Short mmCIF file of C-alpha atoms in Angstrom, two decimals:
data_model
loop_
_atom_site.label_atom_id
_atom_site.label_comp_id
_atom_site.label_asym_id
_atom_site.label_seq_id
_atom_site.Cartn_x
_atom_site.Cartn_y
_atom_site.Cartn_z
CA UNK A 1 0.18 0.02 0.02
CA UNK A 2 1.42 3.48 -1.26
CA UNK A 3 1.92 5.39 1.90
CA UNK A 4 1.50 9.31 0.96
CA UNK A 5 4.36 12.26 2.58
CA UNK A 6 3.29 15.89 3.17
CA UNK A 7 4.61 17.41 -0.07
CA UNK A 8 2.41 14.30 -1.99
CA UNK A 9 -0.58 15.37 -0.42
CA UNK A 10 0.67 19.00 -1.38
CA UNK A 11 1.22 17.79 -4.95
CA UNK A 12 -2.26 15.82 -4.49
CA UNK A 13 -4.50 19.16 -3.97
CA UNK A 14 -3.14 20.89 -6.36
CA UNK A 15 -3.61 18.56 -9.43
CA UNK A 16 -6.91 18.66 -7.69
CA UNK A 17 -7.84 22.75 -8.00
CA UNK A 18 -5.80 22.14 -11.49
CA UNK A 19 -9.16 19.60 -12.44
CA UNK A 20 -11.46 21.56 -10.55
CA UNK A 21 -10.90 24.59 -12.77
CA UNK A 22 -11.14 22.69 -15.87
CA UNK A 23 -14.34 21.86 -14.81
CA UNK A 24 -14.15 18.34 -14.61
CA UNK A 25 -14.95 18.09 -10.82
CA UNK A 26 -16.04 21.17 -9.64
CA UNK A 27 -15.01 22.29 -5.79
CA UNK A 28 -18.53 23.65 -5.64
CA UNK A 29 -19.89 20.25 -5.73
CA UNK A 30 -21.03 19.03 -2.33
CA UNK A 31 -20.51 15.32 -3.35
CA UNK A 32 -17.05 15.98 -4.57
CA UNK A 33 -15.81 17.93 -1.96
CA UNK A 34 -16.67 15.33 0.34
CA UNK A 35 -15.28 12.31 -1.46
CA UNK A 36 -11.26 14.50 -1.60
CA UNK A 37 -12.33 14.67 2.21
CA UNK A 38 -13.28 11.27 3.07
CA UNK A 39 -10.27 10.34 0.20
CA UNK A 40 -7.81 12.87 2.50
CA UNK A 41 -8.92 11.07 5.68
CA UNK A 42 -7.83 7.77 4.20
CA UNK A 43 -4.40 8.58 3.05
CA UNK A 44 -4.00 9.94 6.38
CA UNK A 45 -4.65 7.22 8.12
CA UNK A 46 -1.59 5.36 6.29
CA UNK A 47 0.53 8.36 6.82
CA UNK A 48 -0.10 8.25 10.54
CA UNK A 49 0.90 4.07 10.75
CA UNK A 50 4.33 5.13 9.07
CA UNK A 51 5.21 7.18 12.29
CA UNK A 52 4.60 4.55 14.40
CA UNK A 53 6.80 2.54 16.22
CA UNK A 54 5.17 -0.61 17.62
CA UNK A 55 6.90 -3.02 20.70
CA UNK A 56 6.49 -6.51 21.70
CA UNK A 57 7.48 -7.71 24.53
CA UNK A 58 8.87 -11.32 24.08
CA UNK A 59 11.18 -13.67 26.84
CA UNK A 60 14.77 -14.37 25.45
CA UNK A 61 17.97 -15.53 26.67
CA UNK A 62 20.11 -12.82 26.72
CA UNK A 63 23.98 -13.00 28.24
CA UNK A 64 24.97 -10.41 30.74
CA UNK A 65 28.63 -10.00 31.03
CA UNK A 66 29.55 -7.89 34.03
CA UNK A 67 32.99 -5.51 34.15
CA UNK A 68 34.44 -4.30 37.26
CA UNK A 69 37.95 -2.47 37.71
CA UNK A 70 40.15 -3.96 39.96
CA UNK A 71 39.29 -3.17 43.25
CA UNK A 72 35.75 -4.21 42.27
CA UNK A 73 34.35 -0.69 41.49
CA UNK A 74 31.95 -1.31 38.30
CA UNK A 75 32.54 -0.06 34.95
CA UNK A 76 29.66 1.07 34.52
CA UNK A 77 27.89 3.34 32.00
CA UNK A 78 30.56 2.64 29.86
CA UNK A 79 30.24 2.58 25.63
CA UNK A 80 30.18 -1.18 24.45
CA UNK A 81 30.09 -2.90 21.55
CA UNK A 82 29.54 -6.85 20.65
CA UNK A 83 30.47 -8.46 17.10
CA UNK A 84 29.63 -12.31 16.32
CA UNK A 85 33.54 -13.30 16.00
CA UNK A 86 35.47 -12.62 12.50
CA UNK A 87 32.80 -10.60 11.66
CA UNK A 88 33.22 -6.09 12.37
CA UNK A 89 30.18 -5.87 11.53
CA UNK A 90 28.85 -5.04 15.72
CA UNK A 91 25.59 -6.96 17.04
CA UNK A 92 24.68 -4.74 19.53
CA UNK A 93 25.93 -1.34 20.61
CA UNK A 94 24.88 -0.06 24.13
CA UNK A 95 26.48 1.42 27.53
CA UNK A 96 27.09 -0.83 30.54
CA UNK A 97 24.47 -0.70 33.24
CA UNK A 98 25.36 0.66 36.46
CA UNK A 99 26.42 -2.66 38.09
CA UNK A 100 29.01 -2.43 34.99
CA UNK A 101 27.11 -4.76 33.42
CA UNK A 102 27.01 -4.61 29.55
CA UNK A 103 23.36 -6.98 28.30
CA UNK A 104 22.72 -8.22 24.78
CA UNK A 105 21.53 -11.51 22.98
CA UNK A 106 23.85 -13.68 21.50
CA UNK A 107 23.74 -14.98 17.82
CA UNK A 108 22.59 -18.55 17.55
CA UNK A 109 26.09 -20.08 17.02
CA UNK A 110 29.99 -19.43 17.25
CA UNK A 111 32.16 -17.29 19.98
CA UNK A 112 31.99 -13.49 20.48
CA UNK A 113 33.84 -11.01 21.38
CA UNK A 114 32.46 -7.59 23.21
CA UNK A 115 35.05 -4.27 23.39
CA UNK A 116 34.33 -2.47 26.53
CA UNK A 117 35.84 1.27 26.30
CA UNK A 118 35.81 4.18 28.98
CA UNK A 119 37.32 7.51 27.18
CA UNK A 120 40.18 7.34 29.68
CA UNK A 121 41.38 3.58 28.07
CA UNK A 122 40.64 1.88 30.85
CA UNK A 123 38.23 -1.26 28.86
CA UNK A 124 38.46 -4.97 27.61
CA UNK A 125 38.21 -6.89 24.43
CA UNK A 126 37.84 -10.07 25.27
CA UNK A 127 36.31 -13.24 22.88
CA UNK A 128 34.48 -15.31 24.80
CA UNK A 129 31.24 -18.41 23.86
CA UNK A 130 28.26 -17.26 25.30
CA UNK A 131 26.05 -19.73 27.15
CA UNK A 132 22.64 -20.59 25.18
CA UNK A 133 19.41 -21.26 25.86
CA UNK A 134 19.11 -20.34 29.54
CA UNK A 135 22.45 -22.21 30.40
CA UNK A 136 24.59 -21.04 32.64
CA UNK A 137 28.26 -20.40 31.63
CA UNK A 138 30.49 -22.50 34.25
CA UNK A 139 31.52 -19.84 37.15
CA UNK A 140 35.08 -18.37 36.20
CA UNK A 141 37.58 -19.45 38.53
CA UNK A 142 38.46 -16.73 41.43
CA UNK A 143 41.34 -14.88 40.87
CA UNK A 144 43.52 -15.78 43.04
CA UNK A 145 45.15 -11.46 43.11
CA UNK A 146 47.36 -11.50 45.95
CA UNK A 147 49.24 -15.05 44.33
CA UNK A 148 49.54 -13.77 41.45
CA UNK A 149 50.78 -10.49 43.16
CA UNK A 150 53.63 -12.80 45.42
CA UNK A 151 54.26 -15.01 42.01
CA UNK A 152 54.89 -12.28 39.96
CA UNK A 153 57.25 -10.35 42.49
CA UNK A 154 59.13 -13.72 43.11
CA UNK A 155 59.72 -13.58 39.56
CA UNK A 156 61.03 -10.27 39.43
CA UNK A 157 62.95 -10.92 42.42
CA UNK A 158 64.94 -14.46 40.83
CA UNK A 159 65.78 -12.49 37.42
CA UNK A 160 67.34 -10.04 39.78
CA UNK A 161 69.03 -12.92 41.93
CA UNK A 162 70.13 -14.24 38.91
CA UNK A 163 71.60 -11.58 37.30
CA UNK A 164 73.44 -10.64 40.59
CA UNK A 165 75.94 -13.86 40.03
CA UNK A 166 76.85 -11.84 37.43
CA UNK A 167 77.10 -8.46 37.61
CA UNK A 168 80.85 -6.97 38.93
CA UNK A 169 82.04 -7.29 42.47
CA UNK A 170 83.07 -3.98 43.58
CA UNK A 171 86.17 -4.39 45.10
CA UNK A 172 87.06 -4.70 48.72
CA UNK A 173 88.60 -1.15 50.64
CA UNK B 1 47.24 4.58 32.72
CA UNK B 2 48.33 0.90 30.61
CA UNK B 3 46.55 0.61 27.38
CA UNK B 4 44.70 -3.24 26.78
CA UNK B 5 45.43 -4.72 24.00
CA UNK B 6 42.67 -4.09 20.63
CA UNK B 7 42.80 -0.32 21.87
CA UNK B 8 45.79 0.80 19.86
CA UNK B 9 45.57 0.26 15.53
CA UNK B 10 48.49 -1.81 14.20
CA UNK B 11 49.93 1.57 12.68
CA UNK B 12 50.66 2.65 16.35
CA UNK B 13 51.96 -0.32 17.57
CA UNK B 14 54.52 -1.54 15.33
CA UNK B 15 56.27 1.99 15.19
CA UNK B 16 55.94 2.01 18.78
CA UNK B 17 57.48 -1.22 19.07
CA UNK B 18 60.32 -0.71 16.70
CA UNK B 19 60.83 3.08 18.73
CA UNK B 20 61.12 0.80 22.14
CA UNK B 21 63.67 -1.84 20.58
CA UNK B 22 65.36 1.04 20.03
CA UNK B 23 65.01 2.80 23.05
CA UNK B 24 65.79 -0.60 25.08
CA UNK B 25 68.47 -1.65 22.83
CA UNK B 26 70.37 2.06 23.54
CA UNK B 27 69.16 1.20 27.82
CA UNK B 28 71.15 -1.70 27.77
CA UNK B 29 74.47 -0.62 26.30
CA UNK B 30 76.74 -0.05 29.30
CA UNK B 31 74.31 -2.85 31.57
CA UNK B 32 77.53 -4.30 32.69
CA UNK B 33 79.81 -1.67 33.80
CA UNK B 34 75.87 0.14 35.10
CA UNK B 35 75.07 -2.70 37.61
CA UNK B 36 77.19 -3.62 40.43
CA UNK B 37 76.46 -6.31 43.45
CA UNK B 38 75.29 -2.99 45.31
CA UNK B 39 72.76 -1.71 42.75
CA UNK B 40 70.82 -4.98 41.77
CA UNK B 41 69.13 -6.29 45.48
CA UNK B 42 68.07 -2.13 45.59
CA UNK B 43 66.96 -2.40 41.97
CA UNK B 44 65.19 -5.71 42.72
CA UNK B 45 63.46 -4.13 45.14
CA UNK B 46 62.29 -1.13 43.79
CA UNK B 47 61.69 -2.56 41.09
CA UNK B 48 59.25 -5.22 42.70
CA UNK B 49 57.60 -2.08 44.60
CA UNK B 50 56.69 -0.60 41.32
CA UNK B 51 54.98 -3.24 40.32
CA UNK B 52 53.26 -3.88 43.75
CA UNK B 53 52.13 0.03 43.11
CA UNK B 54 50.96 -0.22 39.53
CA UNK B 55 48.23 -2.80 40.50
CA UNK B 56 47.53 -0.53 43.94
CA UNK B 57 43.92 0.38 42.54
CA UNK B 58 42.62 3.57 43.84
CA UNK B 59 39.43 5.69 43.93
CA UNK B 60 39.66 8.78 41.97
CA UNK B 61 36.77 11.66 42.45
CA UNK B 62 34.92 11.40 38.70
CA UNK B 63 34.19 7.52 39.56
CA UNK B 64 37.37 5.71 37.97
CA UNK B 65 40.10 4.27 39.74
CA UNK B 66 44.11 4.81 39.10
CA UNK B 67 47.33 4.39 40.71
CA UNK B 68 50.96 5.35 41.02
CA UNK B 69 53.70 4.37 38.82
CA UNK B 70 56.47 4.18 40.97
CA UNK B 71 58.40 5.38 37.80
CA UNK B 72 60.02 8.25 39.49
CA UNK B 73 61.38 7.37 42.25
CA UNK B 74 63.54 4.44 39.70
CA UNK B 75 64.82 7.42 37.43
CA UNK B 76 65.81 9.28 40.47
CA UNK B 77 67.63 6.32 42.23
CA UNK B 78 68.84 4.57 39.33
CA UNK B 79 68.69 7.16 36.22
CA UNK B 80 66.58 6.81 33.10
CA UNK B 81 68.35 3.23 30.99
CA UNK B 82 67.99 1.04 34.83
CA UNK B 83 64.46 2.76 35.42
CA UNK B 84 63.24 2.21 30.97
CA UNK B 85 64.41 -1.25 31.73
CA UNK B 86 62.98 -2.04 35.02
CA UNK B 87 60.12 -0.22 34.49
CA UNK B 88 59.55 -2.45 30.88
CA UNK B 89 59.81 -5.86 32.88
CA UNK B 90 57.09 -3.89 35.29
CA UNK B 91 54.66 -3.74 32.40
CA UNK B 92 55.49 -6.83 30.75
CA UNK B 93 54.60 -8.52 34.07
CA UNK B 94 51.29 -6.81 34.83
CA UNK B 95 50.05 -7.37 31.41
CA UNK B 96 50.93 -11.53 31.56
CA UNK B 97 49.79 -11.77 35.13
CA UNK B 98 47.27 -9.46 34.81
CA UNK B 99 45.86 -8.16 31.72
CA UNK B 100 46.30 -4.33 33.17
CA UNK B 101 47.98 -3.18 29.96
CA UNK B 102 48.56 -5.16 26.68
CA UNK B 103 51.21 -6.99 24.93
CA UNK B 104 50.57 -5.16 21.70
CA UNK B 105 50.42 -1.86 23.72
CA UNK B 106 53.30 -2.94 25.73
CA UNK B 107 55.62 -0.58 23.79
CA UNK B 108 53.59 2.31 23.40
CA UNK B 109 53.02 1.83 27.38
CA UNK B 110 57.22 1.04 28.06
CA UNK B 111 57.70 4.28 25.82
CA UNK B 112 55.28 6.41 27.43
CA UNK B 113 55.61 5.74 31.49
CA UNK B 114 59.22 4.06 31.70
CA UNK B 115 61.22 5.84 29.04
CA UNK B 116 59.11 9.57 28.91
CA UNK B 117 58.25 9.40 32.54
CA UNK B 118 61.91 8.71 33.85
CA UNK B 119 62.69 11.39 31.48
CA UNK B 120 60.29 13.67 33.02
CA UNK B 121 61.36 12.83 36.60
CA UNK B 122 64.63 13.57 35.98
CA UNK B 123 65.22 16.40 33.85
CA UNK B 124 62.63 17.86 35.95
CA UNK B 125 64.83 17.15 39.49
CA UNK B 126 67.68 18.86 37.36
CA UNK B 127 66.09 21.75 36.99
CA UNK B 128 64.68 22.32 40.01
CA UNK B 129 67.20 20.68 42.97
CA UNK B 130 68.64 23.85 43.42
CA UNK B 131 65.39 25.20 44.86
CA UNK B 132 64.09 23.41 47.30
CA UNK B 133 64.93 19.75 46.59
CA UNK B 134 62.33 18.42 48.80
CA UNK B 135 59.77 20.03 46.14
CA UNK B 136 62.13 18.77 43.27
CA UNK B 137 61.60 15.47 43.75
CA UNK B 138 57.99 16.02 44.27
CA UNK B 139 57.54 18.01 40.87
CA UNK B 140 59.36 15.31 39.22
CA UNK B 141 57.47 12.65 40.51
CA UNK B 142 53.95 14.75 38.89
CA UNK B 143 55.51 15.18 35.89
CA UNK B 144 56.55 11.93 35.48
CA UNK B 145 52.57 10.69 36.17
CA UNK B 146 51.26 13.78 33.90
CA UNK B 147 53.83 13.33 30.79
CA UNK B 148 53.30 9.69 30.56
CA UNK B 149 49.23 10.35 30.78
CA UNK B 150 48.85 13.01 28.49
CA UNK B 151 51.32 11.04 25.30
CA UNK B 152 48.56 7.76 26.24
CA UNK B 153 46.05 10.57 25.96
CA UNK B 154 47.16 11.62 22.88
CA UNK B 155 47.68 8.10 21.38
CA UNK B 156 44.11 6.88 22.33
CA UNK B 157 42.88 9.84 20.98
CA UNK B 158 44.48 9.44 17.18
CA UNK B 159 42.54 6.00 16.42
CA UNK B 160 39.89 7.44 15.04
CA UNK B 161 42.19 9.29 12.93
CA UNK B 162 44.36 6.78 12.10
CA UNK B 163 42.22 3.66 11.64
CA UNK B 164 38.69 3.67 11.24
CA UNK B 165 35.98 2.25 8.32
CA UNK B 166 35.22 3.73 5.05
CA UNK B 167 32.52 5.54 7.16
CA UNK B 168 34.32 6.92 9.26
CA UNK B 169 33.87 4.35 12.33
CA UNK B 170 36.81 3.85 13.60
CA UNK B 171 37.78 0.33 14.08
CA UNK B 172 39.57 0.42 17.56
CA UNK B 173 39.56 3.33 20.36
CA UNK B 174 36.58 5.14 19.55
CA UNK B 175 36.98 8.76 21.50
CA UNK B 176 38.65 11.46 19.86
CA UNK B 177 41.74 14.09 21.54
CA UNK B 178 38.52 16.08 22.49
CA UNK B 179 37.70 13.32 24.36
CA UNK B 180 41.12 11.64 26.14
CA UNK B 181 42.54 14.15 26.96
CA UNK B 182 40.38 15.60 29.80
CA UNK B 183 39.43 11.45 30.56
CA UNK B 184 43.07 11.02 31.05
CA UNK B 185 44.69 13.95 31.85
CA UNK B 186 42.51 15.30 34.97
CA UNK B 187 42.62 12.03 36.99
CA UNK B 188 46.17 12.40 36.62
CA UNK B 189 46.66 15.72 38.34
CA UNK B 190 45.05 13.83 41.28
CA UNK B 191 47.36 10.51 40.52
CA UNK B 192 50.46 12.51 40.30
CA UNK B 193 50.09 14.18 43.72
CA UNK B 194 49.83 11.10 45.48
CA UNK B 195 52.54 10.03 43.42
CA UNK B 196 54.96 13.19 44.95
CA UNK B 197 54.25 11.97 48.31
CA UNK B 198 55.18 8.34 47.63
CA UNK B 199 58.24 9.67 46.07
CA UNK B 200 59.55 12.10 48.09
CA UNK B 201 59.40 9.52 51.16
CA UNK B 202 61.18 6.70 49.53
CA UNK B 203 63.52 9.21 48.02
CA UNK B 204 63.95 10.25 51.42
CA UNK B 205 64.62 6.67 52.63
CA UNK B 206 67.12 6.01 49.67
CA UNK B 207 68.97 9.37 50.69
CA UNK B 208 70.14 8.56 53.91
CA UNK B 209 71.29 5.42 52.95
CA UNK B 210 73.09 6.98 49.56
CA UNK B 211 71.33 5.12 47.26
CA UNK B 212 70.76 8.23 45.07
CA UNK B 213 72.56 8.68 41.56
CA UNK B 214 70.66 11.67 40.26
#
């Protein structure tokens, strides 16, 4: 069904007046007026439909990825983009919520990529296989930050200990 | 301030790796001559401190978090070359173990924080030490945070211009200079103040033990 724009309505009016002037349809004729008004009302109802945004509330299995800073502070209200693996066209873009969650619907198959950015350069770029069909992803192992910190410090000290074996000795005074 | 993986385009990080490679080679020259049995344990302790400091997140006004760098104390105690090498090692460990900073971005992070941070600290200190030594150390530490912050903001803000699709959509980091400069630099004004206090404390401790090279 053709939908008329405002400019098309104006064109329609001009056409009608041209026709009336040619005496094909008298503007003074009551029947002609009624027909024209009815036609315009019918057309305007189609035009109104074109501007209406409808909604449908449906259950869906969304994926929620929670992002936090290292101190547990939520990565809140920051921009994120979601891609199907191998695609550079985003499936969804949005902002994390107050608790730092990026929520989106995953594609039916395949890995996904989530990129989240804060303007100050914090963020993530991660690939993952999202849980589908109402399943829950296996909880990631709790990050043992103190152990990692100690491991890193141990590595550093071991490296410097190794260097110490090869550095020159100071001459005794 | 650590730039993660996926935020920088190859047009940025590949030349940065080339530049960092040259800088690492320069810094490693004469290493055997610089290091001795007394310097190595001190350097080890200060590097471990910088590594730990970089992982302690402190909330900053504006809803973000920040951390000290520790690069100023390395530069003031051991000079730019050793500070750059040690801080590059710190960044590599933080990246590999904690994902704090990316491997692809390591060169940019090392050049900004390790090299430029050290240079900023040492030059500022040498310029100001005749007026007041403690103030010189504090301002040097503040500059050692602010300059890398500025460079990181510039590197991030340049990404939309460097790498984008035909329709202009950025392929890597999406925010331009107008957003990254205030977002990175303003919090680092506060972080720099914390770094200054910390560096002055370490400096006094080290000076009392005659560790200083600057």
